[in-house]
Amino acid sequence: MNTALTSSPEEAARYINRGRLVAFPTETVYGLGADITSTAALESIFKAKGRPSDNPLIVHISSPARIREVAATVTPEAEKLIEKFFPGPLTLILPRQPWISDLVTAGRSTVGVRCPSNPLTREFLSCCTHPVAAPSANISGRPSSTDWHSVQQDLQGRIDCILKGSASAIGLESTIVDCSSPVPMLLRQGAVSLETLQEVLPSIKASTRHNSSQKAPLSPGQKYPHYAPRAQVILFDTGTGPTAVIPQNAAYIGTAQPPDGFRKVLRCPDLDTYAHNLFRFFRECDRQGIGTICCQRPPSSGIGRALQDRIERAAEPR
Ligand code: TXA
Ligand code: MG
């Protein structure tokens, strides 16, 4: 299959409207989109990514007002979050409209909905006839793509078109909040932090990370290994305690000055830059044959929680 590259949101939308697969930028990570009414296109998402079919897709809408096309009920809690964080890096889980395909929801009674804020994304979505179902645009289990080169690396020849935009500003996937039951639940950490959510919804609960003894994780994606480069990933504490032994052929990413001895170092001025660069750094390290990636342990607040979640999951034994 020939994969077209375009900078035109209208052209990319024409592919979607013809039932084809298009990777597109958002402020979180790049998505791999299909028209939600096209069964064949939805099936080909799972094929292109090697994605398990029991992992539901997020539906992307061009404006907050369109949420009722996909969600049957918008709870008062969801209304508050929409008011404050849409468009933006937040996905809401809500009761689904009955017409939404089981391929999108993996047969659940709920649907994940997001309205991205990136202007190019919104223009693209507004040229699509229907809302667009999209997981992250990477081979399943690999780090999410935060620029179009990474999309090409993973999906060239497997999808119809890539909409070229700038690198994703945030660089980590959206925050996911389940508003389908009375107590809203934070399912995935992201740029909209727990602290910010608590200001709007004091009752919100954070779900504990999935472990294999749990039978049914609330968000199916949580049970799969994720975000993993080929290199071994280690959460690394700088500064305190006895001087750590630096592994051979290792790279470092973090905000603090690392000890000497790393082959490759990316020191970020702040946590947002750390988040913006993490997945791209993972991919770069793999290309350079790095054996171990030491990620400075982020603080457990703000976007630090999302960073810590992605790093811990990348570090899980495989
Ligand atoms: O930032 C993002 O969210 C990106 C961009 C492209 O929007 N998308 C993304 O999609 O990260 P994906 O498929 O990699 O992750 C979606 C997560 C999965 O963990 C999935 O299980 C969960 O959302 N999810 C989707 N629909 C759900 C539902 N109805 N109930 C619970 N979890 C759901
Ligand atoms: Mg993903």
Short mmCIF file of C-alpha atoms and ligand atoms in Angstrom, two decimals:
data_model
loop_
_atom_site.label_atom_id
_atom_site.label_comp_id
_atom_site.label_asym_id
_atom_site.label_seq_id
_atom_site.Cartn_x
_atom_site.Cartn_y
_atom_site.Cartn_z
CA MET A 1 0.00 0.00 0.00
CA ASN A 2 1.22 3.47 -0.86
CA THR A 3 1.06 5.88 2.10
CA ALA A 4 0.38 9.46 0.98
CA LEU A 5 1.88 12.38 2.89
CA THR A 6 -0.09 15.63 2.96
CA SER A 7 -0.20 18.93 4.81
CA SER A 8 -3.79 19.54 3.72
CA PRO A 9 -6.50 18.76 6.30
CA GLU A 10 -9.11 18.76 3.52
CA GLU A 11 -7.19 16.14 1.53
CA ALA A 12 -6.65 13.97 4.63
CA ALA A 13 -10.38 14.19 5.42
CA ARG A 14 -11.25 13.02 1.89
CA TYR A 15 -9.34 9.79 2.63
CA ILE A 16 -11.37 9.32 5.85
CA ASN A 17 -14.64 10.03 4.03
CA ARG A 18 -13.76 7.32 1.48
CA GLY A 19 -13.29 4.76 4.27
CA ARG A 20 -9.46 4.92 4.39
CA LEU A 21 -6.98 5.12 7.29
CA VAL A 22 -5.31 8.44 8.10
CA ALA A 23 -2.73 9.26 10.79
CA PHE A 24 -3.20 12.81 12.08
CA PRO A 25 -1.53 15.07 14.65
CA THR A 26 -3.11 16.11 17.95
CA GLU A 27 -1.65 18.06 20.88
CA THR A 28 -1.23 14.81 22.87
CA VAL A 29 0.09 12.22 20.37
CA TYR A 30 -0.63 11.32 16.73
CA GLY A 31 -3.82 9.32 16.14
CA LEU A 32 -4.67 6.67 13.54
CA GLY A 33 -8.15 7.60 12.36
CA ALA A 34 -11.10 5.97 10.60
CA ASP A 35 -14.71 7.03 9.94
CA ILE A 36 -16.76 5.57 12.83
CA THR A 37 -19.50 4.43 10.44
CA SER A 38 -17.15 2.34 8.25
CA THR A 39 -16.86 -1.23 9.53
CA ALA A 40 -14.09 -2.05 7.04
CA ALA A 41 -12.04 1.02 8.05
CA LEU A 42 -12.47 0.26 11.76
CA GLU A 43 -11.36 -3.33 11.21
CA SER A 44 -8.28 -2.16 9.33
CA ILE A 45 -7.17 0.01 12.30
CA PHE A 46 -6.78 -3.13 14.40
CA LYS A 47 -4.96 -4.88 11.56
CA ALA A 48 -2.56 -2.01 10.82
CA LYS A 49 -1.55 -1.63 14.49
CA GLY A 50 -1.70 -5.28 15.51
CA ARG A 51 -4.11 -4.10 18.20
CA PRO A 52 -6.15 -6.59 20.31
CA SER A 53 -9.84 -6.24 19.38
CA ASP A 54 -10.97 -6.01 23.02
CA ASN A 55 -9.26 -2.61 23.41
CA PRO A 56 -11.79 0.14 22.56
CA LEU A 57 -11.02 3.26 20.48
CA ILE A 58 -11.45 6.94 21.37
CA VAL A 59 -13.93 8.91 19.22
CA HIS A 60 -12.67 12.35 18.11
CA ILE A 61 -15.15 15.19 17.53
CA SER A 62 -14.51 18.57 15.89
CA SER A 63 -16.37 20.63 18.50
CA PRO A 64 -17.65 20.05 22.06
CA ALA A 65 -21.25 20.56 20.87
CA ARG A 66 -21.07 17.30 18.86
CA ILE A 67 -20.66 15.12 21.96
CA ARG A 68 -24.33 14.07 21.94
CA GLU A 69 -23.88 12.44 18.54
CA VAL A 70 -21.81 9.75 20.24
CA ALA A 71 -22.77 9.88 23.95
CA ALA A 72 -26.33 8.98 24.96
CA THR A 73 -26.08 10.76 28.32
CA VAL A 74 -23.86 13.64 29.36
CA THR A 75 -23.80 13.56 33.15
CA PRO A 76 -23.57 16.80 35.21
CA GLU A 77 -19.98 15.85 36.16
CA ALA A 78 -19.09 15.45 32.48
CA GLU A 79 -20.70 18.83 31.70
CA LYS A 80 -18.37 20.49 34.19
CA LEU A 81 -15.30 18.85 32.67
CA ILE A 82 -16.39 19.72 29.12
CA GLU A 83 -16.93 23.33 30.13
CA LYS A 84 -13.42 23.57 31.60
CA PHE A 85 -11.25 21.23 29.47
CA PHE A 86 -12.83 20.79 26.00
CA PRO A 87 -11.26 21.23 23.53
CA GLY A 88 -8.09 19.78 25.04
CA PRO A 89 -6.12 16.74 26.22
CA LEU A 90 -9.03 15.05 28.02
CA THR A 91 -11.08 11.95 27.08
CA LEU A 92 -14.44 11.28 28.75
CA ILE A 93 -16.01 7.83 29.08
CA LEU A 94 -19.80 8.14 28.79
CA PRO A 95 -22.81 5.90 28.00
CA ARG A 96 -22.74 5.28 24.25
CA GLN A 97 -25.31 6.06 21.59
CA PRO A 98 -26.75 2.72 20.43
CA TRP A 99 -25.62 3.26 16.81
CA ILE A 100 -21.90 3.32 17.70
CA SER A 101 -20.15 0.20 16.36
CA ASP A 102 -19.04 -2.53 18.77
CA LEU A 103 -15.66 -2.29 17.04
CA VAL A 104 -15.25 1.19 18.54
CA THR A 105 -16.43 0.31 22.06
CA ALA A 106 -15.22 -3.32 22.14
CA GLY A 107 -18.81 -4.23 22.92
CA ARG A 108 -19.01 -2.06 26.04
CA SER A 109 -21.99 0.10 26.98
CA THR A 110 -19.72 3.17 27.09
CA VAL A 111 -17.73 5.22 24.59
CA GLY A 112 -14.59 7.36 24.98
CA VAL A 113 -14.92 10.87 23.47
CA ARG A 114 -12.34 13.57 22.96
CA CYS A 115 -12.28 17.00 21.28
CA PRO A 116 -8.64 17.90 20.54
CA SER A 117 -7.52 21.55 20.65
CA ASN A 118 -4.80 21.54 17.95
CA PRO A 119 -6.15 23.89 15.21
CA LEU A 120 -5.00 21.61 12.35
CA THR A 121 -6.71 18.62 14.01
CA ARG A 122 -9.95 20.54 14.42
CA GLU A 123 -9.90 21.67 10.81
CA PHE A 124 -9.28 18.08 9.70
CA LEU A 125 -12.10 16.74 11.92
CA SER A 126 -14.53 19.41 10.71
CA CYS A 127 -13.92 18.26 7.11
CA CYS A 128 -14.73 14.64 8.07
CA THR A 129 -18.39 13.72 7.56
CA HIS A 130 -18.59 11.68 10.78
CA PRO A 131 -16.62 11.61 14.04
CA VAL A 132 -13.26 9.82 13.76
CA ALA A 133 -12.30 6.78 15.85
CA ALA A 134 -8.57 6.76 16.57
CA PRO A 135 -6.10 4.98 18.80
CA SER A 136 -2.54 6.29 18.98
CA ALA A 137 -0.67 5.95 15.65
CA ASN A 138 1.95 3.35 16.60
CA ILE A 139 2.39 -0.40 16.36
CA SER A 140 0.68 -1.83 19.47
CA GLY A 141 3.01 -1.92 22.46
CA ARG A 142 5.51 0.57 20.98
CA PRO A 143 5.82 4.15 22.27
CA SER A 144 3.10 6.45 20.90
CA SER A 145 4.12 8.60 17.93
CA THR A 146 4.60 12.27 18.73
CA ASP A 147 5.74 13.38 15.25
CA TRP A 148 4.98 12.26 11.71
CA HIS A 149 8.41 10.68 11.21
CA SER A 150 7.61 8.23 14.02
CA VAL A 151 4.26 7.44 12.38
CA GLN A 152 6.10 6.72 9.12
CA GLN A 153 8.57 4.48 10.92
CA ASP A 154 5.78 2.30 12.36
CA LEU A 155 2.98 2.46 9.79
CA GLN A 156 4.42 3.33 6.35
CA GLY A 157 2.81 0.96 3.82
CA ARG A 158 0.09 -0.12 6.29
CA ILE A 159 -2.11 3.00 6.15
CA ASP A 160 -3.42 5.28 3.38
CA CYS A 161 -2.33 8.76 4.43
CA ILE A 162 -0.39 10.78 7.01
CA LEU A 163 -1.48 14.34 7.76
CA LYS A 164 1.79 16.15 8.47
CA GLY A 165 1.63 18.58 11.36
CA SER A 166 4.08 19.78 13.96
CA ALA A 167 5.32 17.56 16.79
CA SER A 168 2.65 16.97 19.47
CA ALA A 169 2.95 19.82 21.99
CA ILE A 170 2.24 17.68 25.08
CA GLY A 171 3.74 14.37 23.97
CA LEU A 172 1.75 12.06 26.33
CA GLU A 173 -1.71 10.59 25.65
CA SER A 174 -4.86 12.32 26.95
CA THR A 175 -6.14 12.10 30.51
CA ILE A 176 -9.09 9.66 30.65
CA VAL A 177 -11.98 10.21 33.10
CA ASP A 178 -14.85 7.73 33.38
CA CYS A 179 -18.05 9.72 33.93
CA SER A 180 -20.40 6.82 33.20
CA SER A 181 -21.03 6.03 36.88
CA PRO A 182 -21.93 8.32 39.81
CA VAL A 183 -18.37 8.67 41.13
CA PRO A 184 -16.09 9.97 38.35
CA MET A 185 -12.91 7.93 38.04
CA LEU A 186 -9.54 8.96 36.64
CA LEU A 187 -8.48 6.01 34.45
CA ARG A 188 -5.34 7.38 32.77
CA GLN A 189 -3.10 10.24 33.90
CA GLY A 190 -2.29 12.95 31.36
CA ALA A 191 -1.68 16.67 30.99
CA VAL A 192 -4.96 17.49 32.74
CA SER A 193 -3.67 16.53 36.17
CA LEU A 194 -5.50 14.97 39.13
CA GLU A 195 -5.07 18.23 41.08
CA THR A 196 -6.71 20.27 38.29
CA LEU A 197 -9.54 17.76 37.97
CA GLN A 198 -10.14 17.87 41.73
CA GLU A 199 -10.68 21.63 41.54
CA VAL A 200 -13.68 20.99 39.28
CA LEU A 201 -14.79 17.60 40.70
CA PRO A 202 -13.68 17.21 44.34
CA SER A 203 -15.21 13.69 44.47
CA ILE A 204 -13.08 12.26 41.64
CA LYS A 205 -11.22 9.03 42.43
CA ALA A 206 -7.98 7.88 40.84
CA SER A 207 -8.03 4.22 39.78
CA THR A 208 -5.10 2.15 40.97
CA ARG A 209 -2.78 0.81 38.32
CA HIS A 210 -3.79 -2.50 36.82
CA ASN A 211 -2.11 -5.66 38.03
CA SER A 212 -2.54 -9.09 36.54
CA SER A 213 -4.65 -10.35 39.47
CA GLN A 214 -7.44 -7.94 38.45
CA LYS A 215 -9.88 -9.68 36.11
CA ALA A 216 -11.53 -6.69 34.43
CA PRO A 217 -9.62 -3.42 34.32
CA LEU A 218 -11.91 -0.40 33.91
CA SER A 219 -9.91 0.73 30.90
CA PRO A 220 -8.92 -2.34 28.88
CA GLY A 221 -5.82 -0.57 27.56
CA GLN A 222 -4.36 -0.69 31.07
CA LYS A 223 -3.80 -4.43 30.94
CA TYR A 224 -1.52 -4.34 27.88
CA PRO A 225 2.20 -3.63 27.94
CA HIS A 226 2.67 -0.15 26.56
CA TYR A 227 5.05 2.55 25.55
CA ALA A 228 7.95 0.15 25.50
CA PRO A 229 11.15 0.77 23.58
CA ARG A 230 13.44 -2.19 22.86
CA ALA A 231 15.96 -0.80 25.34
CA GLN A 232 15.48 -1.60 29.01
CA VAL A 233 13.86 1.29 30.88
CA ILE A 234 14.81 2.15 34.47
CA LEU A 235 13.34 4.74 36.87
CA PHE A 236 16.44 6.54 38.02
CA ASP A 237 16.99 8.60 41.18
CA THR A 238 19.64 11.28 40.85
CA GLY A 239 21.42 12.99 43.68
CA THR A 240 20.38 11.05 46.78
CA GLY A 241 21.91 7.97 48.39
CA PRO A 242 25.02 6.14 47.31
CA THR A 243 26.17 7.00 43.79
CA ALA A 244 24.31 4.79 41.36
CA VAL A 245 26.21 2.49 39.05
CA ILE A 246 25.68 3.67 35.48
CA PRO A 247 24.96 0.71 33.17
CA GLN A 248 27.06 0.27 30.01
CA ASN A 249 25.68 1.82 26.81
CA ALA A 250 23.04 3.79 28.71
CA ALA A 251 21.08 6.97 28.02
CA TYR A 252 19.59 9.48 30.47
CA ILE A 253 16.55 11.74 30.28
CA GLY A 254 15.39 14.06 33.07
CA THR A 255 15.44 17.58 34.45
CA ALA A 256 18.33 17.14 36.91
CA GLN A 257 22.01 17.05 36.01
CA PRO A 258 22.92 13.37 35.59
CA PRO A 259 26.15 11.82 36.87
CA ASP A 260 28.94 11.27 34.31
CA GLY A 261 29.12 8.07 32.30
CA PHE A 262 26.02 8.13 30.05
CA ARG A 263 26.45 7.63 26.31
CA LYS A 264 23.49 9.89 25.53
CA VAL A 265 21.89 12.62 27.70
CA LEU A 266 18.76 14.72 27.28
CA ARG A 267 18.46 17.25 30.07
CA CYS A 268 15.12 19.04 29.99
CA PRO A 269 14.55 22.52 31.49
CA ASP A 270 11.21 21.49 33.04
CA LEU A 271 8.68 18.64 33.36
CA ASP A 272 6.59 19.75 30.36
CA THR A 273 9.67 19.48 28.15
CA TYR A 274 10.46 16.09 29.72
CA ALA A 275 6.94 14.90 28.78
CA HIS A 276 7.15 16.42 25.30
CA ASN A 277 10.38 14.52 24.57
CA LEU A 278 9.95 11.17 26.36
CA PHE A 279 8.51 8.99 23.56
CA ARG A 280 10.69 10.58 20.86
CA PHE A 281 13.73 9.91 23.07
CA PHE A 282 12.71 6.25 23.51
CA ARG A 283 12.55 5.84 19.72
CA GLU A 284 15.84 7.67 19.16
CA CYS A 285 17.60 5.47 21.72
CA ASP A 286 16.34 2.35 19.92
CA ARG A 287 17.65 3.65 16.59
CA GLN A 288 21.05 4.26 18.18
CA GLY A 289 21.21 0.81 19.79
CA ILE A 290 21.12 2.08 23.38
CA GLY A 291 20.80 -0.81 25.87
CA THR A 292 19.34 0.95 28.91
CA ILE A 293 17.34 4.18 29.26
CA CYS A 294 17.52 5.77 32.71
CA CYS A 295 14.55 8.09 33.26
CA GLN A 296 14.80 10.45 36.20
CA ARG A 297 11.96 9.71 38.63
CA PRO A 298 9.43 12.54 38.19
CA PRO A 299 7.59 14.08 41.16
CA SER A 300 4.12 12.67 42.03
CA SER A 301 2.26 15.85 41.14
CA GLY A 302 0.98 17.65 38.05
CA ILE A 303 2.16 16.14 34.78
CA GLY A 304 4.82 14.29 36.81
CA ARG A 305 2.19 11.62 37.60
CA ALA A 306 1.50 10.99 33.91
CA LEU A 307 5.23 10.82 33.19
CA GLN A 308 5.78 8.40 36.05
CA ASP A 309 2.91 6.20 34.81
CA ARG A 310 4.33 5.96 31.28
CA ILE A 311 7.88 5.31 32.52
CA GLU A 312 6.76 2.65 35.02
CA ARG A 313 4.80 0.85 32.31
CA ALA A 314 7.72 1.04 29.89
CA ALA A 315 9.91 -0.40 32.65
CA GLU A 316 7.63 -3.40 33.35
CA PRO A 317 9.35 -6.72 32.68
CA ARG A 318 8.42 -8.13 29.26
O1 TXA B 1 -4.34 11.33 23.49
C1 TXA B 1 -4.99 10.33 23.18
O2 TXA B 1 -5.89 9.86 23.89
C2 TXA B 1 -4.66 9.66 21.84
C3 TXA B 1 -5.06 10.62 20.72
C4 TXA B 1 -4.88 10.04 19.36
O3 TXA B 1 -6.38 11.05 20.92
N1 TXA B 1 -5.32 8.39 21.71
C5 TXA B 1 -4.95 7.31 22.44
O4 TXA B 1 -5.65 6.17 22.07
O5 TXA B 1 -4.10 7.33 23.27
P1 TXA B 1 -5.25 4.70 22.61
O6 TXA B 1 -6.15 3.80 21.86
O7 TXA B 1 -3.81 4.49 22.48
O8 TXA B 1 -5.71 4.70 24.08
C6 TXA B 1 -7.09 4.76 24.37
C7 TXA B 1 -7.36 4.24 25.74
C8 TXA B 1 -7.18 2.74 25.85
O9 TXA B 1 -6.51 2.46 27.07
C9 TXA B 1 -8.62 2.24 25.91
O10 TXA B 1 -8.72 1.06 26.64
C10 TXA B 1 -9.33 3.40 26.58
O11 TXA B 1 -8.72 4.54 26.05
N2 TXA B 1 -10.77 3.44 26.25
C11 TXA B 1 -11.33 3.76 25.08
N3 TXA B 1 -12.68 3.62 25.14
C12 TXA B 1 -12.97 3.21 26.40
C13 TXA B 1 -14.17 2.86 27.10
N4 TXA B 1 -15.37 2.93 26.52
N5 TXA B 1 -14.07 2.50 28.40
C14 TXA B 1 -12.86 2.45 29.01
N6 TXA B 1 -11.69 2.74 28.40
C15 TXA B 1 -11.73 3.11 27.12
MG MG B 2 -2.05 3.71 22.40
#
